[in-house]
């Protein structure tokens, strides 16, 4: 009897002990119930989360928290004091984009945490679960024991169950502008990588880690740590501090996109949905554009940016470009090298630039007046060479001048390893500068095409005058890069990596491949692929980048003139990262469809079911495909142009040449 009583008491003691040690879990699923987020505290009160999709692990238990300089860290010793849940289901409309209407449908869980001992500081962790992924951020409320802070480290982890393959580029090691080739390796072979980083998991999911609404904070990179874990590594100021801030403050959203196909990532709207609604009340002045420019000639050394006998930005040459634009229905002409400051080694010191004074051979008033008479606009250019404070000192005057002359778009540039000779482009310092430019531009009804930027994080929802950005290897590398230029694989990777950050000013449109450069660089595509890139690589500002004389008499120019710069629908069809991409997009009015398909260095045959076309309707397909004998290395020029009637039941069989592509316009045939 005594033995039975002892066993009973022992069992009761174990049960009570287990219940005391057990940590409560908090769960939330996406509206479609495919994705699930679980939050819990460890035994030592460390916040951690895990995330799954259709029962498959996406992120294993991963820690959350922050460390500070001058304040105790906030990484453990927490208790949950309360939680909140809500659901959102609403639709909003963009003034431009890859979709006209976007549905924001998510479930939200807010965890209110408090330190159990010590200063008993507070932090909220906000989770939003979508059918295409997860976003979460930290919110630090105003509180007595946490005022001004210097963030020294973010603990946020992203732990995978396996050593998955990842497409990635390094942080700052090769350049400061994200202008590296994406490489595919196991996670174990990486160190610190930029986002978006795209993973192919061993349980057959595609996952991308990035961030949304990067506002007055340092950019997040990913530091590979032990096992299969990355942690947030914030880009520091020159003094080593990651972020200067003061409560109340919130962090950018940390985002995890997930899908079963690469195209699920490419068509995700999660990043946009995690940004604030548009802050510009009247967006009627914000317009997409297709333009040409006095630009490629500089890269080919036909012209110079600085003064001299080969100066490109002259009144005479600009008027000739305006005439070509008007004749071919292009909206604008970009002119680089028009303003004082380009003479000598301008990359070494940008403080010589004036953004209001033009060179003597460039009459900006006469040119803008002439352009307006032809229904063409001058596209402005502000190269800073990284001298951001110098640029800010002239910002209002520069935009005011452009506004008075009818210049509505400005391409900005920051060709220097650092901003103001010491700060990273993607630090909090850089983030603040780029935001100031965007907000000031909006005040003067100026649209921005930002080169050498901080990465895109969906800010175009809030400020749709932020039209396009570079932030990757564009086609300019094909004019001077010592590695020979962009590979055929490059553009088959971008839609699933760089393009997850937003529109990319890649500048397609090369029609002439016969130019010679000292470095041996060349465009490594066929002509048909150049056409297809207008559909595959999205930008609301699309450039026909070649010299005007190379377009004269070319039938292929018709597709460049026709293809829109904004879309009401986008469908990512059969694609394989690094091998081939097929994209279908519907024009803004919802009438015609366009399709672009491209391949890497391998020729291939693909079949494309046209199920995206409206059932029961007939379309005329205007097809520009690689012609007989086309090959990016030896014969890039042949293009076969043909028309045929198709419908939603048609399957097109396409032959793609090595480095090739196909571009198609589908026009509904009236009955």
Coordinates of C-alpha atoms in Angstrom, one line a residue, residues 78-668:
X78 CA 10.2 37.8 -20.9
X79 CA 6.7 36.9 -20.1
X80 CA 3.6 37.2 -22.4
X81 CA 1.3 39.8 -20.8
X82 CA -1.3 39.7 -23.5
X83 CA -2.0 39.0 -27.2
X84 CA -4.2 40.4 -29.9
X85 CA -5.5 38.9 -33.1
X86 CA -7.3 40.3 -36.1
X87 CA -8.0 39.5 -39.7
X88 CA -7.8 41.8 -42.7
X89 CA -9.3 41.3 -46.2
X90 CA -9.2 44.4 -48.4
X91 CA -8.3 45.4 -51.9
X92 CA -6.3 48.4 -53.0
X93 CA -5.3 49.8 -56.3
X94 CA -1.9 51.0 -57.6
X95 CA -1.2 53.9 -60.0
X96 CA 1.2 51.5 -61.8
X97 CA 2.7 48.1 -61.2
X98 CA 2.6 44.5 -62.2
X99 CA -1.0 44.2 -60.8
X100 CA -3.6 46.9 -61.0
X101 CA -5.5 45.7 -57.9
X102 CA -3.9 43.9 -54.9
X103 CA -5.7 42.0 -52.2
X104 CA -4.3 42.3 -48.7
X105 CA -5.6 39.3 -46.9
X106 CA -3.9 38.2 -43.8
X107 CA -4.3 37.2 -40.1
X108 CA -2.4 39.1 -37.5
X109 CA -1.1 38.1 -34.1
X110 CA 0.5 40.6 -31.7
X111 CA 2.5 39.3 -28.8
X112 CA 2.9 41.9 -25.9
X113 CA 6.0 41.0 -24.0
X114 CA 7.4 42.3 -20.7
X115 CA 10.6 41.6 -18.8
X116 CA 9.8 39.7 -15.6
X117 CA 12.6 41.2 -13.7
X118 CA 14.9 44.2 -13.7
X119 CA 13.7 47.2 -15.7
X120 CA 10.5 45.3 -16.9
X121 CA 10.8 46.8 -20.3
X122 CA 8.2 46.2 -23.0
X123 CA 8.3 45.1 -26.6
X124 CA 5.6 43.9 -29.0
X125 CA 6.2 41.4 -31.8
X126 CA 3.7 41.6 -34.6
X127 CA 3.1 38.7 -37.0
X128 CA 1.1 38.8 -40.2
X129 CA 0.5 35.5 -41.9
X130 CA -0.5 35.6 -45.6
X131 CA -1.1 32.7 -48.0
X132 CA 2.2 33.7 -49.7
X133 CA 4.3 34.1 -46.6
X134 CA 5.0 35.8 -43.3
X135 CA 5.9 39.2 -42.2
X136 CA 6.9 40.2 -38.6
X137 CA 8.3 43.3 -36.9
X138 CA 9.2 44.6 -33.5
X139 CA 7.5 47.6 -31.8
X140 CA 9.1 49.2 -28.8
X141 CA 6.6 51.5 -27.1
X142 CA 7.4 54.7 -25.2
X143 CA 8.5 53.6 -21.7
X144 CA 10.4 55.0 -18.7
X145 CA 13.4 52.6 -18.9
X146 CA 13.9 52.8 -22.6
X147 CA 14.3 56.1 -24.3
X148 CA 17.1 56.9 -26.8
X149 CA 18.9 53.7 -27.8
X150 CA 21.8 52.6 -29.9
X151 CA 21.1 49.2 -31.4
X152 CA 24.3 47.1 -31.5
X153 CA 22.8 43.8 -32.7
X154 CA 19.6 42.2 -33.9
X155 CA 19.2 38.6 -32.8
X156 CA 16.5 37.6 -35.3
X157 CA 17.2 34.2 -36.6
X158 CA 16.1 32.2 -39.7
X159 CA 16.8 28.5 -39.1
X160 CA 16.2 25.9 -41.7
X161 CA 15.9 22.2 -41.2
X162 CA 18.5 21.4 -43.9
X163 CA 21.5 22.8 -45.6
X164 CA 19.5 24.0 -48.6
X165 CA 20.7 25.6 -51.8
X166 CA 20.4 29.4 -51.9
X167 CA 20.8 32.0 -54.6
X168 CA 22.8 34.9 -53.1
X169 CA 25.1 37.8 -53.6
X170 CA 27.8 38.9 -51.0
X171 CA 27.6 42.0 -48.8
X172 CA 30.0 44.8 -49.7
X173 CA 32.8 42.4 -50.6
X174 CA 32.6 43.0 -54.4
X175 CA 30.8 46.4 -54.5
X176 CA 28.3 48.5 -52.6
X177 CA 25.5 48.5 -55.1
X178 CA 24.3 44.9 -55.1
X179 CA 25.9 44.6 -58.6
X180 CA 27.2 41.0 -58.4
X181 CA 26.2 37.8 -60.2
X182 CA 23.9 35.7 -58.1
X183 CA 25.5 32.4 -57.3
X184 CA 23.8 29.1 -56.2
X185 CA 25.5 27.2 -53.4
X186 CA 24.5 25.2 -50.3
X187 CA 23.9 27.5 -47.3
X188 CA 27.0 26.1 -45.7
X189 CA 29.2 27.8 -48.3
X190 CA 27.9 31.3 -47.6
X191 CA 29.0 33.9 -45.1
X192 CA 27.1 37.3 -45.1
X193 CA 24.6 37.6 -47.9
X194 CA 22.2 40.3 -49.1
X195 CA 18.4 40.0 -49.3
X196 CA 16.4 39.0 -51.1
X197 CA 18.0 35.6 -50.7
X198 CA 16.1 32.8 -52.4
X199 CA 16.2 29.2 -51.1
X200 CA 15.2 25.9 -52.7
X201 CA 14.5 23.6 -49.7
X202 CA 15.0 19.9 -49.6
X203 CA 11.3 19.5 -48.8
X204 CA 10.5 21.0 -52.2
X205 CA 9.6 24.6 -51.3
X206 CA 10.9 27.9 -52.6
X207 CA 11.5 30.4 -49.9
X208 CA 12.8 34.0 -50.0
X209 CA 13.9 36.1 -47.1
X210 CA 13.8 39.9 -47.4
X211 CA 12.3 42.9 -45.6
X212 CA 9.6 45.4 -46.2
X213 CA 9.1 49.1 -45.3
X214 CA 12.7 49.9 -44.6
X215 CA 12.3 53.2 -42.8
X216 CA 14.9 55.1 -40.7
X217 CA 16.7 51.8 -40.0
X218 CA 19.7 49.9 -41.1
X219 CA 19.3 47.4 -44.0
X220 CA 19.1 43.8 -42.9
X221 CA 21.7 41.3 -44.3
X222 CA 22.0 37.7 -43.3
X223 CA 24.9 36.3 -41.4
X224 CA 25.5 32.6 -41.6
X225 CA 26.0 31.2 -38.1
X226 CA 26.0 27.7 -36.7
X227 CA 24.2 24.8 -38.4
X228 CA 21.5 25.9 -40.8
X229 CA 20.9 29.3 -39.3
X230 CA 21.2 32.8 -40.5
X231 CA 20.7 35.8 -38.3
X232 CA 19.9 39.4 -39.1
X233 CA 23.1 41.4 -39.5
X234 CA 22.3 45.1 -39.7
X235 CA 24.5 47.3 -41.9
X236 CA 26.4 49.7 -39.5
X237 CA 27.3 53.3 -39.4
X238 CA 31.0 54.2 -39.7
X239 CA 31.2 54.3 -35.9
X240 CA 29.9 50.7 -35.6
X241 CA 26.5 51.5 -34.3
X242 CA 23.7 49.7 -36.2
X243 CA 20.8 52.0 -35.6
X244 CA 20.2 55.3 -33.7
X245 CA 16.6 55.6 -32.5
X246 CA 14.2 56.5 -29.7
X247 CA 11.1 55.0 -28.4
X248 CA 8.5 54.6 -29.6
X249 CA 9.9 53.0 -32.7
X250 CA 9.2 50.0 -34.9
X251 CA 11.5 48.0 -37.1
X252 CA 11.0 47.1 -40.8
X253 CA 9.1 43.9 -41.4
X254 CA 11.2 40.8 -41.7
X255 CA 9.6 38.8 -44.6
X256 CA 9.5 35.2 -45.6
X257 CA 7.9 34.4 -48.9
X258 CA 7.1 30.8 -49.6
X259 CA 5.7 28.8 -52.5
X260 CA 5.8 25.5 -54.3
X261 CA 7.1 27.0 -57.6
X262 CA 9.6 29.8 -58.3
X263 CA 6.8 31.8 -59.9
X264 CA 5.0 31.9 -56.5
X265 CA 7.7 34.1 -55.2
X266 CA 7.9 36.3 -58.3
X267 CA 4.1 37.1 -58.1
X268 CA 4.0 37.5 -54.3
X269 CA 2.5 40.8 -53.2
X270 CA 3.5 40.4 -49.5
X271 CA 6.2 43.1 -49.6
X272 CA 3.8 45.7 -51.0
X273 CA 1.1 44.7 -48.5
X274 CA 3.4 45.3 -45.6
X275 CA 4.1 48.9 -46.6
X276 CA 1.9 51.9 -45.7
X277 CA -0.8 53.2 -48.1
X278 CA 0.1 55.9 -50.6
X279 CA 1.0 59.2 -48.9
X280 CA 0.7 61.3 -52.1
X281 CA -2.9 62.5 -52.3
X282 CA -3.0 63.3 -56.0
X283 CA -1.0 60.8 -58.1
X284 CA -2.3 61.9 -61.5
X285 CA 1.1 63.3 -62.4
X286 CA 2.8 60.0 -61.8
X287 CA 3.1 58.3 -65.2
X288 CA 5.0 55.3 -66.6
X289 CA 7.3 56.0 -69.5
X290 CA 9.3 54.6 -72.3
X291 CA 12.4 56.6 -73.3
X292 CA 15.7 56.8 -75.1
X293 CA 18.8 58.4 -73.9
X294 CA 22.2 60.0 -74.4
X295 CA 23.7 57.3 -72.3
X296 CA 24.8 54.1 -74.2
X297 CA 27.0 56.3 -76.4
X298 CA 29.0 57.3 -73.2
X299 CA 29.4 53.7 -72.2
X300 CA 30.7 52.9 -75.6
X301 CA 33.0 56.0 -75.5
X302 CA 31.3 57.5 -78.5
X303 CA 30.5 60.5 -76.3
X304 CA 31.9 61.8 -73.0
X305 CA 30.1 63.0 -69.9
X306 CA 32.5 65.9 -69.4
X307 CA 33.2 68.8 -71.7
X308 CA 35.3 68.4 -74.9
X309 CA 35.0 67.6 -78.6
X310 CA 33.0 64.4 -77.8
X311 CA 30.7 65.9 -75.2
X312 CA 27.3 64.1 -75.6
X313 CA 25.0 66.4 -73.7
X314 CA 24.8 69.2 -76.2
X315 CA 21.8 71.1 -77.5
X316 CA 22.3 69.8 -81.0
X317 CA 22.6 66.1 -80.1
X318 CA 19.7 66.3 -77.6
X319 CA 17.4 67.8 -80.2
X320 CA 18.3 65.0 -82.6
X321 CA 17.3 62.5 -79.9
X322 CA 14.1 64.4 -79.2
X323 CA 13.3 64.2 -82.9
X324 CA 13.8 60.4 -82.9
X325 CA 11.7 60.0 -79.8
X326 CA 8.9 62.0 -81.3
X327 CA 9.0 60.1 -84.6
X328 CA 8.8 56.7 -82.7
X329 CA 6.4 57.7 -80.0
X330 CA 8.8 57.5 -77.0
X331 CA 7.9 59.7 -74.1
X332 CA 11.2 61.0 -73.0
X333 CA 15.0 61.5 -73.6
X334 CA 17.4 61.0 -70.8
X335 CA 20.5 63.2 -70.9
X336 CA 23.5 62.5 -68.8
X337 CA 26.5 65.0 -68.5
X338 CA 24.5 68.2 -69.0
X339 CA 25.5 69.9 -65.7
X340 CA 28.7 71.3 -64.3
X341 CA 31.0 68.9 -62.4
X342 CA 31.7 66.1 -64.9
X343 CA 35.2 67.2 -65.9
X344 CA 38.1 65.2 -64.5
X345 CA 37.7 62.3 -62.1
X346 CA 34.2 63.1 -60.9
X347 CA 33.9 59.7 -59.1
X348 CA 36.6 60.8 -56.6
X349 CA 34.7 63.8 -55.3
X350 CA 31.1 64.7 -56.1
X351 CA 31.2 68.1 -54.5
X352 CA 32.0 69.8 -57.9
X353 CA 28.5 68.9 -59.2
X354 CA 26.0 71.7 -59.7
X355 CA 22.4 70.5 -60.2
X356 CA 21.2 73.8 -61.5
X357 CA 24.0 75.0 -63.8
X358 CA 24.3 73.5 -67.2
X359 CA 27.4 73.4 -69.4
X360 CA 27.5 76.2 -72.0
X361 CA 26.7 73.9 -74.9
X362 CA 23.5 72.7 -73.2
X363 CA 20.6 75.2 -73.3
X364 CA 18.2 73.5 -70.9
X365 CA 15.4 76.0 -71.4
X366 CA 15.6 75.8 -75.2
X367 CA 15.7 72.0 -75.0
X368 CA 12.8 71.5 -72.7
X369 CA 10.7 74.0 -74.8
X370 CA 11.6 72.1 -78.0
X371 CA 10.8 68.7 -76.3
X372 CA 7.4 70.0 -75.2
X373 CA 6.6 71.1 -78.7
X374 CA 7.2 67.5 -79.9
X375 CA 5.2 66.0 -77.0
X376 CA 8.5 64.6 -75.5
X377 CA 9.9 65.3 -72.1
X378 CA 13.5 65.8 -71.0
X379 CA 14.4 63.2 -68.3
X380 CA 16.8 64.8 -65.8
X381 CA 19.9 63.3 -64.4
X382 CA 21.6 63.9 -61.0
X383 CA 24.9 62.0 -60.5
X384 CA 26.2 62.7 -57.0
X385 CA 29.3 60.4 -56.8
X386 CA 28.1 59.6 -53.3
X387 CA 28.3 63.2 -52.1
X388 CA 24.9 63.0 -50.5
X389 CA 25.1 66.0 -48.1
X390 CA 26.3 68.2 -51.1
X391 CA 23.3 66.9 -53.1
X392 CA 20.9 67.5 -50.2
X393 CA 22.1 71.2 -50.0
X394 CA 20.9 71.7 -53.6
X395 CA 17.9 69.3 -53.6
X396 CA 15.1 71.9 -53.4
X397 CA 16.6 74.2 -55.9
X398 CA 17.4 71.4 -58.3
X399 CA 13.8 69.9 -58.2
X400 CA 12.3 73.4 -58.3
X401 CA 14.3 74.1 -61.5
X402 CA 13.2 70.9 -63.2
X403 CA 9.6 71.4 -62.1
X404 CA 9.6 74.9 -63.7
X405 CA 10.9 73.4 -67.0
X406 CA 8.4 70.5 -67.2
X407 CA 11.0 67.8 -66.3
X408 CA 9.0 65.2 -64.3
X409 CA 11.5 62.3 -64.0
X410 CA 15.0 62.3 -62.6
X411 CA 17.6 59.5 -62.7
X412 CA 19.8 59.8 -59.6
X413 CA 23.2 58.1 -59.2
X414 CA 25.7 57.4 -56.4
X415 CA 28.8 56.0 -58.0
X416 CA 31.1 55.7 -55.0
X417 CA 31.8 52.9 -52.6
X418 CA 30.6 55.1 -49.8
X419 CA 28.2 58.0 -49.2
X420 CA 30.1 61.1 -48.1
X421 CA 33.3 59.0 -48.1
X422 CA 32.5 56.9 -45.1
X423 CA 28.9 55.5 -44.8
X424 CA 27.5 52.5 -46.6
X425 CA 24.6 53.1 -49.1
X426 CA 22.5 50.6 -47.2
X427 CA 23.1 51.9 -43.7
X428 CA 20.6 53.9 -41.7
X429 CA 22.6 57.0 -43.0
X430 CA 21.9 55.9 -46.6
X431 CA 18.3 54.9 -45.9
X432 CA 17.6 58.4 -44.5
X433 CA 19.2 60.1 -47.4
X434 CA 17.3 58.2 -50.1
X435 CA 14.0 58.8 -48.3
X436 CA 14.7 62.5 -48.1
X437 CA 15.3 62.6 -51.9
X438 CA 12.0 60.7 -52.6
X439 CA 9.9 62.9 -50.3
X440 CA 11.4 66.1 -51.6
X441 CA 10.9 64.9 -55.2
X442 CA 7.2 64.2 -54.4
X443 CA 6.8 67.8 -53.2
X444 CA 7.9 69.0 -56.7
X445 CA 6.0 66.3 -58.7
X446 CA 9.2 64.6 -59.6
X447 CA 9.5 60.8 -60.3
X448 CA 12.8 59.1 -59.3
X449 CA 14.8 56.4 -61.1
X450 CA 17.4 55.6 -58.4
X451 CA 20.8 54.1 -59.4
X452 CA 23.3 52.7 -56.8
X453 CA 20.4 52.6 -54.4
X454 CA 19.5 51.0 -51.1
X455 CA 17.5 47.8 -52.0
X456 CA 13.8 48.1 -52.7
X457 CA 11.5 47.0 -49.9
X458 CA 8.1 47.9 -51.4
X459 CA 8.3 51.7 -50.7
X460 CA 6.7 52.4 -54.1
X461 CA 3.3 51.7 -52.5
X462 CA 3.7 54.6 -50.1
X463 CA 5.6 56.9 -52.5
X464 CA 4.7 55.8 -56.0
X465 CA 7.0 58.5 -57.4
X466 CA 9.8 56.0 -56.6
X467 CA 9.5 54.4 -59.9
X468 CA 12.5 52.2 -60.7
X469 CA 15.8 51.4 -59.1
X470 CA 19.0 49.7 -60.3
X471 CA 20.6 47.7 -57.4
X472 CA 21.8 44.9 -59.7
X473 CA 24.0 44.3 -62.8
X474 CA 22.2 46.2 -65.6
X475 CA 22.9 46.1 -69.3
X476 CA 25.6 48.8 -68.9
X477 CA 28.0 46.0 -67.8
X478 CA 27.8 44.7 -71.4
X479 CA 29.7 47.8 -72.5
X480 CA 32.8 47.8 -70.2
X481 CA 32.9 45.0 -67.7
X482 CA 36.2 43.1 -67.5
X483 CA 34.4 39.8 -67.0
X484 CA 32.9 40.1 -70.5
X485 CA 29.4 41.3 -69.5
X486 CA 26.2 39.7 -68.2
X487 CA 25.9 36.0 -68.8
X488 CA 22.9 34.5 -70.6
X489 CA 22.0 32.9 -67.2
X490 CA 21.8 36.3 -65.4
X491 CA 18.4 37.4 -66.5
X492 CA 16.9 33.9 -65.9
X493 CA 17.8 34.3 -62.2
X494 CA 16.8 37.9 -61.6
X495 CA 13.0 37.4 -61.6
X496 CA 13.3 35.2 -58.6
X497 CA 16.0 37.1 -56.7
X498 CA 16.6 40.8 -57.3
X499 CA 13.1 41.4 -58.8
X500 CA 11.5 40.4 -55.5
X501 CA 12.8 43.7 -54.2
X502 CA 10.8 45.7 -56.8
X503 CA 11.2 47.2 -60.3
X504 CA 14.6 47.1 -61.9
X505 CA 16.0 49.6 -64.4
X506 CA 17.9 46.9 -66.4
X507 CA 17.8 49.0 -69.7
X508 CA 17.2 46.4 -72.4
X509 CA 16.9 47.2 -76.0
X510 CA 20.3 46.5 -77.6
X511 CA 19.8 46.0 -81.4
X512 CA 23.5 46.3 -82.5
X513 CA 25.9 43.6 -81.3
X514 CA 28.9 44.6 -83.4
X515 CA 30.5 47.2 -81.1
X516 CA 34.0 46.6 -79.8
X517 CA 35.3 47.4 -76.4
X518 CA 38.8 47.2 -74.9
X519 CA 37.6 44.8 -72.3
X520 CA 35.9 42.5 -74.8
X521 CA 32.5 43.0 -73.2
X522 CA 29.4 42.3 -75.2
X523 CA 25.6 41.7 -74.9
X524 CA 25.2 38.0 -74.6
X525 CA 21.7 37.6 -75.9
X526 CA 19.9 37.3 -79.2
X527 CA 17.9 40.2 -80.5
X528 CA 14.7 38.3 -79.8
X529 CA 15.7 38.0 -76.2
X530 CA 16.2 41.7 -76.0
X531 CA 12.5 42.1 -76.9
X532 CA 11.4 39.5 -74.4
X533 CA 13.2 41.2 -71.6
X534 CA 10.7 44.1 -71.8
X535 CA 8.1 41.7 -70.5
X536 CA 10.3 39.5 -68.2
X537 CA 12.2 42.3 -66.3
X538 CA 9.6 44.7 -65.0
X539 CA 10.1 48.5 -64.8
X540 CA 7.6 51.3 -65.1
X541 CA 10.4 53.3 -66.8
X542 CA 11.6 51.3 -69.7
X543 CA 14.5 52.4 -71.8
X544 CA 15.2 51.7 -75.4
X545 CA 18.9 51.8 -74.6
X546 CA 20.7 51.6 -78.0
X547 CA 21.8 54.4 -80.2
X548 CA 19.0 55.8 -82.4
X549 CA 20.7 54.9 -85.6
X550 CA 20.7 51.2 -84.6
X551 CA 16.9 51.2 -84.5
X552 CA 16.4 52.8 -87.9
X553 CA 14.5 50.5 -90.3
X554 CA 14.2 47.7 -87.8
X555 CA 10.8 45.9 -87.7
X556 CA 11.6 44.6 -84.3
X557 CA 11.3 48.1 -82.9
X558 CA 7.6 47.9 -83.2
X559 CA 7.4 45.5 -80.3
X560 CA 9.5 47.9 -78.1
X561 CA 7.2 50.7 -79.1
X562 CA 4.0 48.6 -78.3
X563 CA 5.0 46.9 -75.0
X564 CA 3.4 48.7 -72.0
X565 CA 5.2 49.8 -68.8
X566 CA 2.4 48.9 -66.4
X567 CA 0.2 45.8 -66.1
X568 CA -3.2 44.9 -64.7
X569 CA -2.3 41.2 -64.3
X570 CA 0.9 39.1 -64.2
X571 CA 1.2 35.4 -64.5
X572 CA 4.5 33.6 -64.0
X573 CA 4.3 30.5 -66.3
X574 CA 6.6 27.5 -66.3
X575 CA 10.1 28.6 -65.2
X576 CA 13.2 27.2 -63.7
X577 CA 15.6 29.5 -61.9
X578 CA 18.8 30.0 -63.9
X579 CA 17.5 28.1 -66.9
X580 CA 14.4 29.6 -68.4
X581 CA 11.6 32.1 -67.6
X582 CA 8.2 32.6 -69.1
X583 CA 6.0 35.5 -68.1
X584 CA 2.5 36.6 -69.4
X585 CA 1.2 40.1 -68.6
X586 CA -2.1 41.9 -69.4
X587 CA -2.1 45.6 -70.2
X588 CA -3.4 48.2 -67.9
X589 CA -6.7 48.5 -69.7
X590 CA -7.2 44.8 -69.5
X591 CA -7.3 44.1 -73.2
X592 CA -4.1 42.8 -74.7
X593 CA -1.7 40.2 -73.3
X594 CA 2.1 40.2 -73.8
X595 CA 4.4 37.2 -73.2
X596 CA 8.2 37.0 -72.8
X597 CA 10.2 33.8 -72.6
X598 CA 14.0 33.6 -72.3
X599 CA 16.6 31.0 -71.9
X600 CA 20.1 30.7 -70.6
X601 CA 23.1 29.6 -72.8
X602 CA 21.2 26.4 -73.7
X603 CA 18.9 26.3 -76.7
X604 CA 15.6 24.6 -75.8
X605 CA 12.1 23.8 -77.0
X606 CA 9.2 24.8 -74.8
X607 CA 5.5 24.4 -75.0
X608 CA 3.3 27.2 -73.7
X609 CA -0.4 26.6 -73.0
X610 CA -2.2 29.9 -73.5
X611 CA -4.7 29.2 -70.8
X612 CA -4.3 32.7 -69.4
X613 CA -6.2 34.1 -72.5
X614 CA -9.9 34.8 -72.0
X615 CA -11.9 31.6 -72.8
X616 CA -14.1 31.8 -75.9
X617 CA -12.1 34.7 -77.5
X618 CA -9.8 34.7 -80.4
X619 CA -6.5 36.6 -80.4
X620 CA -4.0 37.5 -83.1
X621 CA -0.6 36.6 -81.8
X622 CA 2.2 38.8 -83.1
X623 CA 5.3 36.6 -82.5
X624 CA 8.9 37.7 -82.5
X625 CA 11.1 34.6 -82.0
X626 CA 14.7 33.5 -82.7
X627 CA 15.2 33.0 -86.4
X628 CA 17.0 30.3 -88.2
X629 CA 20.6 30.0 -87.1
X630 CA 20.2 32.4 -84.2
X631 CA 22.8 32.1 -81.4
X632 CA 23.9 34.6 -78.9
X633 CA 27.6 33.9 -79.5
X634 CA 27.8 33.7 -83.3
X635 CA 24.7 35.1 -84.8
X636 CA 22.4 37.1 -82.5
X637 CA 20.4 38.9 -85.2
X638 CA 17.9 36.5 -86.9
X639 CA 14.3 37.2 -85.8
X640 CA 11.3 35.4 -87.2
X641 CA 8.2 37.6 -87.1
X642 CA 4.9 35.9 -87.8
X643 CA 1.2 36.3 -87.0
X644 CA -1.3 33.5 -86.1
X645 CA -4.7 33.3 -84.5
X646 CA -4.9 31.6 -81.1
X647 CA -7.2 31.1 -78.2
X648 CA -7.1 29.8 -74.6
X649 CA -6.9 26.2 -75.8
X650 CA -3.8 26.8 -78.1
X651 CA -0.4 25.4 -77.1
X652 CA 2.5 27.3 -78.7
X653 CA 5.7 25.3 -79.4
X654 CA 8.6 27.7 -79.2
X655 CA 12.2 27.2 -80.2
X656 CA 14.6 29.3 -78.1
X657 CA 18.1 29.7 -79.5
X658 CA 21.1 29.6 -77.1
X659 CA 20.9 32.9 -75.2
X660 CA 17.6 33.5 -76.9
X661 CA 14.0 34.5 -76.3
X662 CA 10.6 35.1 -77.7
X663 CA 8.3 38.1 -77.4
X664 CA 4.6 37.9 -78.2
X665 CA 1.7 40.4 -78.3
X666 CA -1.8 39.0 -78.2
X667 CA -4.5 41.3 -79.6
X668 CA -8.2 40.3 -79.2

